[in-house]
Amino acid sequence: MRPWARGPLLPRFGLISCLPMPLAGCDRPPAAPTFVFFGSYFPAWIVCAILGVVVAVAVRKLFIVIGLDEVLPVRLIVYASLALMAAVGLWSLWFGGSPG
């Protein structure tokens, strides 16, 4: 018997048949949302990420005025989480779906 023919056939066939599955999503009709800036395509997720950072900076300034910034336990994580929530929220409102 040849060395490559040892073992049950079904597990090997199952593994080989699952290999092209990740490529199944490559033929979706809707492409990634993009904006055209000066003739080049710009991904929409970058716009949402930049706007999320802008929202987090604005909220930080509001927290400083209120006095809440001084009592935050881990400021970096709080503001990074605010930026992420704002970016995902903007994506959801703008494009009506999840970013993934």
Coordinates of C-alpha atoms in Angstrom, one line a residue, residues 2-82:
R2 CA 1.3 3.5 -0.8
P3 CA 2.1 5.7 2.2
W4 CA -0.3 8.5 1.1
A5 CA -3.1 5.9 0.8
R6 CA -3.0 4.9 4.5
G7 CA -5.8 5.7 6.9
P8 CA -9.5 6.2 6.4
L9 CA -10.5 8.0 3.2
L10 CA -13.4 10.1 4.7
P11 CA -11.4 12.4 7.1
R12 CA -8.9 13.2 4.4
F13 CA -11.6 13.9 1.8
G14 CA -13.5 16.0 4.3
L15 CA -10.4 18.1 5.0
I16 CA -9.6 18.6 1.3
S17 CA -13.2 19.4 0.5
C18 CA -13.3 22.2 3.2
L19 CA -10.2 24.0 1.9
P20 CA -12.0 26.1 -0.8
M21 CA -14.7 27.2 1.6
P22 CA -13.0 30.5 2.7
L23 CA -13.0 31.5 -1.0
A24 CA -16.8 31.3 -1.2
G25 CA -17.2 34.8 0.0
C26 CA -14.9 36.3 -2.6
D27 CA -17.7 36.4 -5.3
R28 CA -20.2 38.5 -3.4
P29 CA -21.8 41.2 -5.6
P30 CA -21.6 44.1 -3.1
A31 CA -18.0 45.2 -2.9
A32 CA -16.4 46.9 0.1
P33 CA -17.8 50.4 0.6
T34 CA -15.5 53.0 -0.7
F35 CA -15.5 56.7 -1.4
V36 CA -13.8 58.4 -4.3
F37 CA -11.4 61.1 -3.3
F38 CA -9.4 62.9 -6.0
G39 CA -9.9 60.0 -8.4
S40 CA -8.8 57.2 -6.1
Y41 CA -10.9 54.8 -4.0
F42 CA -10.7 55.3 -0.2
P43 CA -12.0 52.6 2.1
A44 CA -15.0 53.6 4.2
W45 CA -13.8 51.9 7.3
I46 CA -10.9 54.4 7.5
V47 CA -13.4 57.3 7.4
C48 CA -15.4 55.7 10.2
A49 CA -12.2 55.1 12.2
I50 CA -11.1 58.7 11.8
L51 CA -14.5 60.0 12.8
G52 CA -14.5 57.7 15.8
V53 CA -11.2 59.2 17.0
V54 CA -12.7 62.7 16.5
V55 CA -15.7 61.8 18.6
A56 CA -13.5 60.3 21.3
V57 CA -11.5 63.5 21.4
A58 CA -14.7 65.6 21.7
V59 CA -16.0 63.4 24.5
R60 CA -12.6 63.7 26.3
K61 CA -12.9 67.5 26.1
L62 CA -16.4 67.2 27.5
F63 CA -15.2 64.9 30.3
I64 CA -12.5 67.4 31.2
V65 CA -15.0 70.3 31.4
I66 CA -17.4 68.2 33.5
G67 CA -14.5 66.9 35.7
L68 CA -15.1 63.2 34.9
D69 CA -11.7 62.8 33.3
E70 CA -9.9 63.0 36.6
V71 CA -11.8 60.0 38.1
L72 CA -11.5 57.6 35.2
P73 CA -9.5 54.5 36.2
V74 CA -7.7 53.7 32.9
R75 CA -8.1 56.6 30.6
L76 CA -6.4 55.1 27.6
I77 CA -8.7 52.1 27.5
V78 CA -11.8 54.2 28.2
Y79 CA -11.0 56.6 25.3
A80 CA -9.9 53.8 22.9
S81 CA -13.2 52.0 23.7
L82 CA -15.1 55.3 23.0

